[in-house]
Coordinates of N, CA, C and O in Angstrom, one line a residue:
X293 N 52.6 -17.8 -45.9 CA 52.0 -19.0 -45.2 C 51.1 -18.5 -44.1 O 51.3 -17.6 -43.3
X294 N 50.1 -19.2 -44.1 CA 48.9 -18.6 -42.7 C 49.7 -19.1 -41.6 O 50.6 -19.9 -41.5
X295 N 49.1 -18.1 -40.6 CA 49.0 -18.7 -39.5 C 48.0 -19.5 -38.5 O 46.8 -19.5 -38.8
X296 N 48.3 -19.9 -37.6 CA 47.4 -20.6 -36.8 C 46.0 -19.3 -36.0 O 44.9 -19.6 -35.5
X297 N 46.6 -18.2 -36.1 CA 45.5 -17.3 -35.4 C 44.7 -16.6 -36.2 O 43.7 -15.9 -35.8
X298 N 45.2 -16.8 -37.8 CA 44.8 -16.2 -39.1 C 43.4 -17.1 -38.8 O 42.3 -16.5 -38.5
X299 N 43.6 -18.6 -39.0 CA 42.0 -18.9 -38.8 C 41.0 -19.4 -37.9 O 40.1 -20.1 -38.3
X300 N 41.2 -19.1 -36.8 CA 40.9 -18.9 -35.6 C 39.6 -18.1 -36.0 O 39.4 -17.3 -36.8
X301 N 38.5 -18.7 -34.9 CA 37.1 -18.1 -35.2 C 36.3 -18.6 -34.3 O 36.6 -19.6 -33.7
X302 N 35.0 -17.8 -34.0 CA 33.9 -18.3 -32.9 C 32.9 -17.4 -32.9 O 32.8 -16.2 -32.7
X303 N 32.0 -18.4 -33.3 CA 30.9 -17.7 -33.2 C 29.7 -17.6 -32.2 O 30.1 -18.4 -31.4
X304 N 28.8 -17.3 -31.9 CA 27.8 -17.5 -31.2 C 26.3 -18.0 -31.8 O 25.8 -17.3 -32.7
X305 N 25.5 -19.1 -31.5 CA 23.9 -19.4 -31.6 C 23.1 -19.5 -30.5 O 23.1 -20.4 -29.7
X306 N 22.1 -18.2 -30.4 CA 21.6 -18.4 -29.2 C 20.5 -20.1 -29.3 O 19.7 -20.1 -30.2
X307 N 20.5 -20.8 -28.8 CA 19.5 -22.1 -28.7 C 18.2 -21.3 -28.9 O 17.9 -20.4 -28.1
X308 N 17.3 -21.8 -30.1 CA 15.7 -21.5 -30.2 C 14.7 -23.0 -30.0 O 14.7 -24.1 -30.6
X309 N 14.2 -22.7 -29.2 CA 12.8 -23.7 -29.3 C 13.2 -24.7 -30.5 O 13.5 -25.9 -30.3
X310 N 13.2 -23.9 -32.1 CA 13.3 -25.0 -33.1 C 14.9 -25.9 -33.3 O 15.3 -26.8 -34.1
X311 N 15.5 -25.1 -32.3 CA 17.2 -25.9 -32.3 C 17.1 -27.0 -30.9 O 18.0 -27.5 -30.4
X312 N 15.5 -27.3 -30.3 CA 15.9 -28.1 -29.4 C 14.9 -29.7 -29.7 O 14.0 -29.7 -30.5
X313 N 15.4 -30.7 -29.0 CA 14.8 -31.9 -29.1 C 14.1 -32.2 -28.0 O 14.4 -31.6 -26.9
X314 N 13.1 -33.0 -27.9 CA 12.4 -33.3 -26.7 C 12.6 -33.0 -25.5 O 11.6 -32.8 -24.7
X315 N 13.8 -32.9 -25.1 CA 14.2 -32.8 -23.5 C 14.3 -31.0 -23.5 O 14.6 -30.5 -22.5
X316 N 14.0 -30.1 -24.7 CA 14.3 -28.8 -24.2 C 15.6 -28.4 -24.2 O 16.0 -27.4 -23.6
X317 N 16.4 -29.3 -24.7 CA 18.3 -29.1 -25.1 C 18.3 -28.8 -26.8 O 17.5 -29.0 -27.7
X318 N 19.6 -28.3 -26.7 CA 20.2 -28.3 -28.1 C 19.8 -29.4 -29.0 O 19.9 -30.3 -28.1
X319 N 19.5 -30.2 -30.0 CA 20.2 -31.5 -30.2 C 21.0 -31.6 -30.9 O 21.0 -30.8 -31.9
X320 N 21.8 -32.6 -30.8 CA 23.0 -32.7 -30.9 C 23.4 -32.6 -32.9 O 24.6 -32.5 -33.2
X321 N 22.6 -32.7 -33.6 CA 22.8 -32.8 -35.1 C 23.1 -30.9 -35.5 O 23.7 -30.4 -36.4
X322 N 22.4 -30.5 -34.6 CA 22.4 -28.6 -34.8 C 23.8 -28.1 -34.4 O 24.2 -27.0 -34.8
X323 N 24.7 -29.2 -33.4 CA 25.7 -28.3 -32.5 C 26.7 -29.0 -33.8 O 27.7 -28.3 -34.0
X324 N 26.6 -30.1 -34.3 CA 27.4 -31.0 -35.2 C 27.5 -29.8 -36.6 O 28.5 -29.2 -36.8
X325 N 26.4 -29.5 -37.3 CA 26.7 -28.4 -38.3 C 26.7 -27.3 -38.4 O 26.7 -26.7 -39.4
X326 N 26.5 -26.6 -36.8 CA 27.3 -24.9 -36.6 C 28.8 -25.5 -36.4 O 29.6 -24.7 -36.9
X327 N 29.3 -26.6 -35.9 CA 30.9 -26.8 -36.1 C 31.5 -27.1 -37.0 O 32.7 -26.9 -37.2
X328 N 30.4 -27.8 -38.4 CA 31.3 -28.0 -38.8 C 31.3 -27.1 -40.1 O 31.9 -27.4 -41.1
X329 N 30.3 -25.5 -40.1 CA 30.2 -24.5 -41.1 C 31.0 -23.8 -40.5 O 31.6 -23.2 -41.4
X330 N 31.6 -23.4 -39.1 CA 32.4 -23.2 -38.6 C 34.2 -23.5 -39.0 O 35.1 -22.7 -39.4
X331 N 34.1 -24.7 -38.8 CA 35.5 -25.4 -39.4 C 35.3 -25.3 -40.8 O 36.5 -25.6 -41.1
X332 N 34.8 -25.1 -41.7 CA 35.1 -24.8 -42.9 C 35.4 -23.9 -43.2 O 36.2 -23.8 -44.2
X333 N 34.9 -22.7 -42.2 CA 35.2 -20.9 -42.9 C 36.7 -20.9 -42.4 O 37.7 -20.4 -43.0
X334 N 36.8 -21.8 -41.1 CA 38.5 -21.6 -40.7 C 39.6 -22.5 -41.7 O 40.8 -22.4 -41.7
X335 N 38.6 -23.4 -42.5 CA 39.9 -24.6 -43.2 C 39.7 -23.5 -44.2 O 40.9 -23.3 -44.3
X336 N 39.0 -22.7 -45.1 CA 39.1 -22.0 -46.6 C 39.5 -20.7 -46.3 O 39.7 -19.9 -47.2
X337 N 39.7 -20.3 -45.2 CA 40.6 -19.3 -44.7 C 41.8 -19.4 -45.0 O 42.4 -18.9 -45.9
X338 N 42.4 -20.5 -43.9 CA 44.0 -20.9 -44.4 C 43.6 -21.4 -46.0 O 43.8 -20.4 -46.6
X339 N 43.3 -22.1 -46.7 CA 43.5 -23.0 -48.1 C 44.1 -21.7 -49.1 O 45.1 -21.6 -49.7
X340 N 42.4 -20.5 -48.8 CA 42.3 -19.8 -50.0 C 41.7 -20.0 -50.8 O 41.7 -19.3 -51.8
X341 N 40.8 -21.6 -50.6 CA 40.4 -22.0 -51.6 C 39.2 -23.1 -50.8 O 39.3 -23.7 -49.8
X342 N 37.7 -23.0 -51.9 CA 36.2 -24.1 -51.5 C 37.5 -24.9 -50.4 O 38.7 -25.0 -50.6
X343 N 36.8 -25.2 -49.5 CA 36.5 -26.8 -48.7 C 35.4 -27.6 -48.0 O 34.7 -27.3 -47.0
X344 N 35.4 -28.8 -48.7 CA 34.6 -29.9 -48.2 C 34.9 -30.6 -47.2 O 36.1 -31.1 -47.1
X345 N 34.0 -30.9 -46.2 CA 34.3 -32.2 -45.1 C 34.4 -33.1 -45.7 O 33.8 -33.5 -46.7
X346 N 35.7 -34.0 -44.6 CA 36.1 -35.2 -45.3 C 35.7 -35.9 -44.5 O 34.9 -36.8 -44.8
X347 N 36.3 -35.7 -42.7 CA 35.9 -37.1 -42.0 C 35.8 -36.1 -40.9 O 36.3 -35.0 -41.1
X348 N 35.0 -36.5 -39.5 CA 34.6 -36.0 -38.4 C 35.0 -37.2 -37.1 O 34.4 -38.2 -36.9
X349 N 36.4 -36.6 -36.2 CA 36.6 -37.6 -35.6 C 35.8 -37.6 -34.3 O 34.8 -36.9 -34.4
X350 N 35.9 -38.2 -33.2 CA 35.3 -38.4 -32.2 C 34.0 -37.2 -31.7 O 34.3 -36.0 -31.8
X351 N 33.2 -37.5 -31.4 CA 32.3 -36.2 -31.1 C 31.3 -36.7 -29.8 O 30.1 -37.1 -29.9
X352 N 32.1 -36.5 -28.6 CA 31.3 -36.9 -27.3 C 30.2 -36.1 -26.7 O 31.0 -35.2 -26.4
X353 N 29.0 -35.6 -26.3 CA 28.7 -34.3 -25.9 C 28.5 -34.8 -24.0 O 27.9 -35.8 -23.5
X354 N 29.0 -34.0 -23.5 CA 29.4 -34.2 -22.1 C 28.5 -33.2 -21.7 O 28.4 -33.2 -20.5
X355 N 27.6 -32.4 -22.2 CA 26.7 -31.7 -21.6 C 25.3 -31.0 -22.7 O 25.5 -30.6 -23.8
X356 N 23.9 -31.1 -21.9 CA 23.2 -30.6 -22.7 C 23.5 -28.7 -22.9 O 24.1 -28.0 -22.0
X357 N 23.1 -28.3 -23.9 CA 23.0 -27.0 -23.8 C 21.5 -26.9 -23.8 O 20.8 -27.6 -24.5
X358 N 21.0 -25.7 -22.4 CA 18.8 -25.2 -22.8 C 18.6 -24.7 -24.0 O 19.5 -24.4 -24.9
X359 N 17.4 -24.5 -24.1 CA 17.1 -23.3 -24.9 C 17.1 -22.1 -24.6 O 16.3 -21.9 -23.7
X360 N 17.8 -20.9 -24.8 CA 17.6 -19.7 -24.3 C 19.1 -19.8 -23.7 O 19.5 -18.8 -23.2
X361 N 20.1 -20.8 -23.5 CA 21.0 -20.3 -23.2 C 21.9 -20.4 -24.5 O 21.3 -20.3 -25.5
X362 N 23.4 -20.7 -24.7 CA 24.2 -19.6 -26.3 C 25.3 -21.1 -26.5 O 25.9 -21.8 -25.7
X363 N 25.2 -21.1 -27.5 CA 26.2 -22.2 -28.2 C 27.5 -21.8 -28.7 O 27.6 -21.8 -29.9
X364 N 28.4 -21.3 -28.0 CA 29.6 -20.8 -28.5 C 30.5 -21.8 -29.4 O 31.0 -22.6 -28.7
X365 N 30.8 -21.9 -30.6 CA 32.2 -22.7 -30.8 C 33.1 -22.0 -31.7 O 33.0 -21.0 -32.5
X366 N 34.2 -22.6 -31.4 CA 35.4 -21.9 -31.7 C 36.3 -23.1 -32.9 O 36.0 -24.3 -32.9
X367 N 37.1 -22.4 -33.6 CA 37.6 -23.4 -34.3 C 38.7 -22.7 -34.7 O 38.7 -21.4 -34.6
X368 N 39.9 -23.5 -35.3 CA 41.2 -23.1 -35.8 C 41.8 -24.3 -36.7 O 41.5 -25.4 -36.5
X369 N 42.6 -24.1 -37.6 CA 43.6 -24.9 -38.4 C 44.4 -25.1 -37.6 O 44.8 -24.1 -36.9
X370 N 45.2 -26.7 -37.3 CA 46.3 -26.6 -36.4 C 46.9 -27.6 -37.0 O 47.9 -28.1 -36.4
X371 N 46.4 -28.3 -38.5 CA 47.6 -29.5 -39.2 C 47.3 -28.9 -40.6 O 46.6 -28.0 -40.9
X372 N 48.0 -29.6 -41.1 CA 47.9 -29.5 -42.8 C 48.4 -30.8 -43.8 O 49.6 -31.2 -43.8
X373 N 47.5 -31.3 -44.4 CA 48.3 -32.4 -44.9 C 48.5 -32.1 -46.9 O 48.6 -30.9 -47.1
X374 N 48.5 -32.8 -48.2 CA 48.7 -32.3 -49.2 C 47.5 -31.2 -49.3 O 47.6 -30.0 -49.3
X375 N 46.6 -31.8 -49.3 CA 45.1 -31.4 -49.5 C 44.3 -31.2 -48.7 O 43.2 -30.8 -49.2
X376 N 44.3 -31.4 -47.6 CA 43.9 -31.7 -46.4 C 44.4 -30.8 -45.5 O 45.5 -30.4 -45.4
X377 N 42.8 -30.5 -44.2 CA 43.3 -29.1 -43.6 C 42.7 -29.7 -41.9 O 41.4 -29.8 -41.8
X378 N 43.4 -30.0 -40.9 CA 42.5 -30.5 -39.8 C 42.3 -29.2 -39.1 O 43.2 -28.4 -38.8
X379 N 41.0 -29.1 -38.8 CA 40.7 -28.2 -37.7 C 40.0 -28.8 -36.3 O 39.1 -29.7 -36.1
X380 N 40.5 -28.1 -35.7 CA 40.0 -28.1 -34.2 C 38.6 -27.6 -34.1 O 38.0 -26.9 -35.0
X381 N 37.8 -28.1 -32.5 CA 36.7 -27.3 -32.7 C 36.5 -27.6 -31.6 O 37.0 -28.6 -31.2
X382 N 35.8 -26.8 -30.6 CA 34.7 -26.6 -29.2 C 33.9 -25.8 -29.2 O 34.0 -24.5 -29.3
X383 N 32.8 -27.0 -28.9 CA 31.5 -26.2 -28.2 C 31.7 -25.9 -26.8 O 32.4 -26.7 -26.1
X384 N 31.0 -24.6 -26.3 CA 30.6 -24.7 -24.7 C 29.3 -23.5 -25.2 O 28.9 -22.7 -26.0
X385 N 28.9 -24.4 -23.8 CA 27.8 -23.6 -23.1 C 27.3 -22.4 -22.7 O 27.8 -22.4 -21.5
X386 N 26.6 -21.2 -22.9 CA 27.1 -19.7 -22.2 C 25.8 -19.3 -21.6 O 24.7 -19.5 -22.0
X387 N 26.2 -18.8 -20.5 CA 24.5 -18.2 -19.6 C 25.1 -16.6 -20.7 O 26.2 -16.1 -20.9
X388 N 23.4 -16.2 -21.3 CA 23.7 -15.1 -21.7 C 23.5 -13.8 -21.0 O 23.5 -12.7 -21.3
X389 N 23.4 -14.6 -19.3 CA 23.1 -13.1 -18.7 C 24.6 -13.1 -17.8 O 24.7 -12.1 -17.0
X390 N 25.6 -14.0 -17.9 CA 26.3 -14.0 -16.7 C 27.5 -13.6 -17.8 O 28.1 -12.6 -17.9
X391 N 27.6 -15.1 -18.7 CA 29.1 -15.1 -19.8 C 30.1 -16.6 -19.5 O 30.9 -17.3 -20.0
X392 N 29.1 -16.4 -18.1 CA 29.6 -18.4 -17.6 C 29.7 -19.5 -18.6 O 28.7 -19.9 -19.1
X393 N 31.1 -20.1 -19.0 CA 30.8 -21.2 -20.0 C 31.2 -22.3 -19.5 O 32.1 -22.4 -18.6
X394 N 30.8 -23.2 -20.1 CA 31.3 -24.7 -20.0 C 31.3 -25.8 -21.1 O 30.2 -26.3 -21.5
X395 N 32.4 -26.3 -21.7 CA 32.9 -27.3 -22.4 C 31.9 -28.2 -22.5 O 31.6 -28.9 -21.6
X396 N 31.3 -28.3 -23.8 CA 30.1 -29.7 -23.8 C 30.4 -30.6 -25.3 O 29.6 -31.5 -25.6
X397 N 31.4 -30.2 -25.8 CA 31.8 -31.0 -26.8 C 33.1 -30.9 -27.1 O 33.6 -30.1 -26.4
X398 N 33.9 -31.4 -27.9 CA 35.1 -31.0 -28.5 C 35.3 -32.4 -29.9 O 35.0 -33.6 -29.9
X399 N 35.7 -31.8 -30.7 CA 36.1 -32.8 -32.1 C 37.4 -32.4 -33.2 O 38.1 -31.5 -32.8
X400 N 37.6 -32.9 -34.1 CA 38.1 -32.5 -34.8 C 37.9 -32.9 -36.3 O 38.0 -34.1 -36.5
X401 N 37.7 -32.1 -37.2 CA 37.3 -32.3 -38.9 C 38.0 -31.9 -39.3 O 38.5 -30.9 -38.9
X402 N 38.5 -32.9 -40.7 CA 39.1 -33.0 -41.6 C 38.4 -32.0 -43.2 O 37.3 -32.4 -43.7
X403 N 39.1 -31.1 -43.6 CA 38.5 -30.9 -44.7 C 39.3 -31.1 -45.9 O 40.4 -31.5 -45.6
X404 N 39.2 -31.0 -47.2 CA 39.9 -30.7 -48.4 C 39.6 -29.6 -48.8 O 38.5 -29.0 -48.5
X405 N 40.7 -29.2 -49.7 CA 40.9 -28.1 -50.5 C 40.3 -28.8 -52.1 O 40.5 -30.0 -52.5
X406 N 39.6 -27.8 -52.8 CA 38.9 -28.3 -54.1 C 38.9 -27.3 -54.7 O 38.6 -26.3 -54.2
X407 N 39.3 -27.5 -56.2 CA 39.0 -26.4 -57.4 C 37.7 -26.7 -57.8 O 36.9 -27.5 -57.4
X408 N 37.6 -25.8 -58.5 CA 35.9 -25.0 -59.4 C 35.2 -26.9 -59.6 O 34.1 -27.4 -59.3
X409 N 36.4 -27.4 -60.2 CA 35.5 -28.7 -60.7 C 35.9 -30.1 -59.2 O 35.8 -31.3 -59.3
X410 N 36.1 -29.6 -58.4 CA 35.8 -30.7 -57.1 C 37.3 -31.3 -57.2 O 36.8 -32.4 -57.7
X411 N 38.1 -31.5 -57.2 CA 39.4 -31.9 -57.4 C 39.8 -31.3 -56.0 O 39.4 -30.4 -55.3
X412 N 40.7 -32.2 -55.9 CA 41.5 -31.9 -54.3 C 42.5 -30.9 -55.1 O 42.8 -30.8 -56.3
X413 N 42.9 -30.0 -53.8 CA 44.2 -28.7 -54.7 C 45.1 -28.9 -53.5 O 44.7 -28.9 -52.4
X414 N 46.6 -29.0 -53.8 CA 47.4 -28.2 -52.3 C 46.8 -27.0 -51.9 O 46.1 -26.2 -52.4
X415 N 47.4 -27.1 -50.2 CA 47.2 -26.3 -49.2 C 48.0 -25.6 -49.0 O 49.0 -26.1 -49.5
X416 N 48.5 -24.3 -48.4 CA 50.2 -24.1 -48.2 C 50.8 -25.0 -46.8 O 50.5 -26.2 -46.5
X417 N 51.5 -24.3 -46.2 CA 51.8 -25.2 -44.6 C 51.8 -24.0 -43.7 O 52.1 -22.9 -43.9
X418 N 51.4 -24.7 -42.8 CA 50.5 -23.6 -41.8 C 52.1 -23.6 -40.8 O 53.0 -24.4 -40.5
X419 N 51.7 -22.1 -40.3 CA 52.9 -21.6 -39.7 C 52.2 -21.4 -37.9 O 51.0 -21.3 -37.6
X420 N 53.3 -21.4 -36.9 CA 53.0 -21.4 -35.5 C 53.7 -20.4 -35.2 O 54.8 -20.4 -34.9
X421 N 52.9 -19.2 -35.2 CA 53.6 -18.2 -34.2 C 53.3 -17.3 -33.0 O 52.3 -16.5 -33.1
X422 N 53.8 -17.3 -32.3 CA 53.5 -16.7 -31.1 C 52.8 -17.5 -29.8 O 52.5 -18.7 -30.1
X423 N 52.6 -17.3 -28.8 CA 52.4 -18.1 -27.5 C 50.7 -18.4 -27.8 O 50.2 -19.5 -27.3
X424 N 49.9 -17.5 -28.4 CA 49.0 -18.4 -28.4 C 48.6 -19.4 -29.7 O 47.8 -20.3 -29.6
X425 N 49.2 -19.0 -30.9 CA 49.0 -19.9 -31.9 C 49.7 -21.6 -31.3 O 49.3 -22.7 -31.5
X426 N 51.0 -21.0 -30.6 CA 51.7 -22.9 -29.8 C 50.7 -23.6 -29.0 O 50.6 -24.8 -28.8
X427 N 49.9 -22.5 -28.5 CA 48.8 -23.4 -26.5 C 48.4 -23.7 -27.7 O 49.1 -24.6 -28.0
X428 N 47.5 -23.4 -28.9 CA 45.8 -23.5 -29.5 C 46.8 -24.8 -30.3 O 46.3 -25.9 -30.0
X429 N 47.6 -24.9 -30.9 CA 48.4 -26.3 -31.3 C 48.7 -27.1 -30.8 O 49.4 -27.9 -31.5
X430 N 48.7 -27.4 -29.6 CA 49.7 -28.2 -28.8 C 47.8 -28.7 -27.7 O 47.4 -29.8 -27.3
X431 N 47.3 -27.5 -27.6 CA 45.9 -28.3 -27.5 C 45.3 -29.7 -28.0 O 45.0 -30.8 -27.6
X432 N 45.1 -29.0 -29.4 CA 44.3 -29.6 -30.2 C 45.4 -30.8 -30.3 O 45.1 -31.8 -29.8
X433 N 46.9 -30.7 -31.0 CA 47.3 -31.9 -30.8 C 47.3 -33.1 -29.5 O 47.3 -34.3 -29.8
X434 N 47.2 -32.7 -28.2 CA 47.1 -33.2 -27.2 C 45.4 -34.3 -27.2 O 45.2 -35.4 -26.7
X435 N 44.4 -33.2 -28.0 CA 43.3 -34.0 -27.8 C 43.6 -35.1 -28.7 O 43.4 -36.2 -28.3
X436 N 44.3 -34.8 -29.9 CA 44.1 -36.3 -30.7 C 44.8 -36.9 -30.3 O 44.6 -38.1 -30.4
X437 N 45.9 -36.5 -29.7 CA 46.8 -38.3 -28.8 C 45.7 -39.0 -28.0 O 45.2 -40.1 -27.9
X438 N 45.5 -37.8 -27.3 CA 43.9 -38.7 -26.4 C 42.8 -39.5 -26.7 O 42.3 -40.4 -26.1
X439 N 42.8 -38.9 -27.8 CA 41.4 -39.7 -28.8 C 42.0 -40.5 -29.8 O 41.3 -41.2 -30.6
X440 N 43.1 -40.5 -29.8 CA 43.3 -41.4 -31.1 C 43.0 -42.5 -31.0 O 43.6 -43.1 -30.1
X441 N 42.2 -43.4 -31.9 CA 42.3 -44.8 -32.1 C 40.9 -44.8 -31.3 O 40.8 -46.0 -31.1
X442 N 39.9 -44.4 -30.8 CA 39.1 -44.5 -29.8 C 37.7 -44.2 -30.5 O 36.8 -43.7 -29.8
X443 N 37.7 -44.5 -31.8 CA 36.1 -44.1 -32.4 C 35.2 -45.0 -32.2 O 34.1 -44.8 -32.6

């Protein structure tokens, strides 16, 4: 059975001129699908198997990111339903000359597990071990009590 740190991941996008919108920021459709190619590689990690986005809950952005500064997000599996895999996700902000970041988004997507011909497949059940797979669960669960019901 995976674990919670098995699909754990983060990558980096430095912001280019062509990742920005009028104001000289990220915009916001570019930071939506580095998270959620992100949360995929972490939901078909745990599955083992293709997955497709199903649903994308709340997605507030509490801060612009410039151009020329780094789009960090991070993502993990922290539920499992038959077919179904929720992953966690945050963006923050990074000066690439300092390492300084700051939280400018957070969400959480739903994916499925799918065979060759698109069919939903079971998932196994995701296992919690150790002190940081509990904080990265107990996180992301805490955001969705927060956000629940609040689309």
């Amino acid at each position: 059975m995976p674990n919670i740190s098995e699909t754990y991941l983060e990558n980096r996008w430095r912001v280019q001129p062509n990742h920005a919108n009028n104001y000289g920021t990220v915009h916001g459709g570019n930071v939506m699908k580095w998270m959620d190619e992100l949360g995929a590689m972490s939901a078909m990690r745990f599955a083992g198997e293709p997955c497709v986005t199903a649903s994308i809950d709340r997605m507030d952005f509490h801060r612009p990111i410039p151009t020329g500064e780094v789009a960090v997000i991070e993502s993990f599996v922290f539920d499992e339903g038959r077919s179904s895999v929720n992953v966690h996700l945050r963006a923050t902000r990074e000066n690439p000359r300092t390492g300084e970041q700051e939280m400018t988004t957070e969400s959480q997507f739903v994916f499925v597990a799918i065979d060759e011909d698109g069919s939903p497949v079971p998932v196994p059940d995701l296992t919690v071990e150790g002190e940081r797979c509990r904080e990265l669960r107990e996180r992301a669960l805490a955001w969705r009590e927060a956000n629940d019901g609040e689309h």
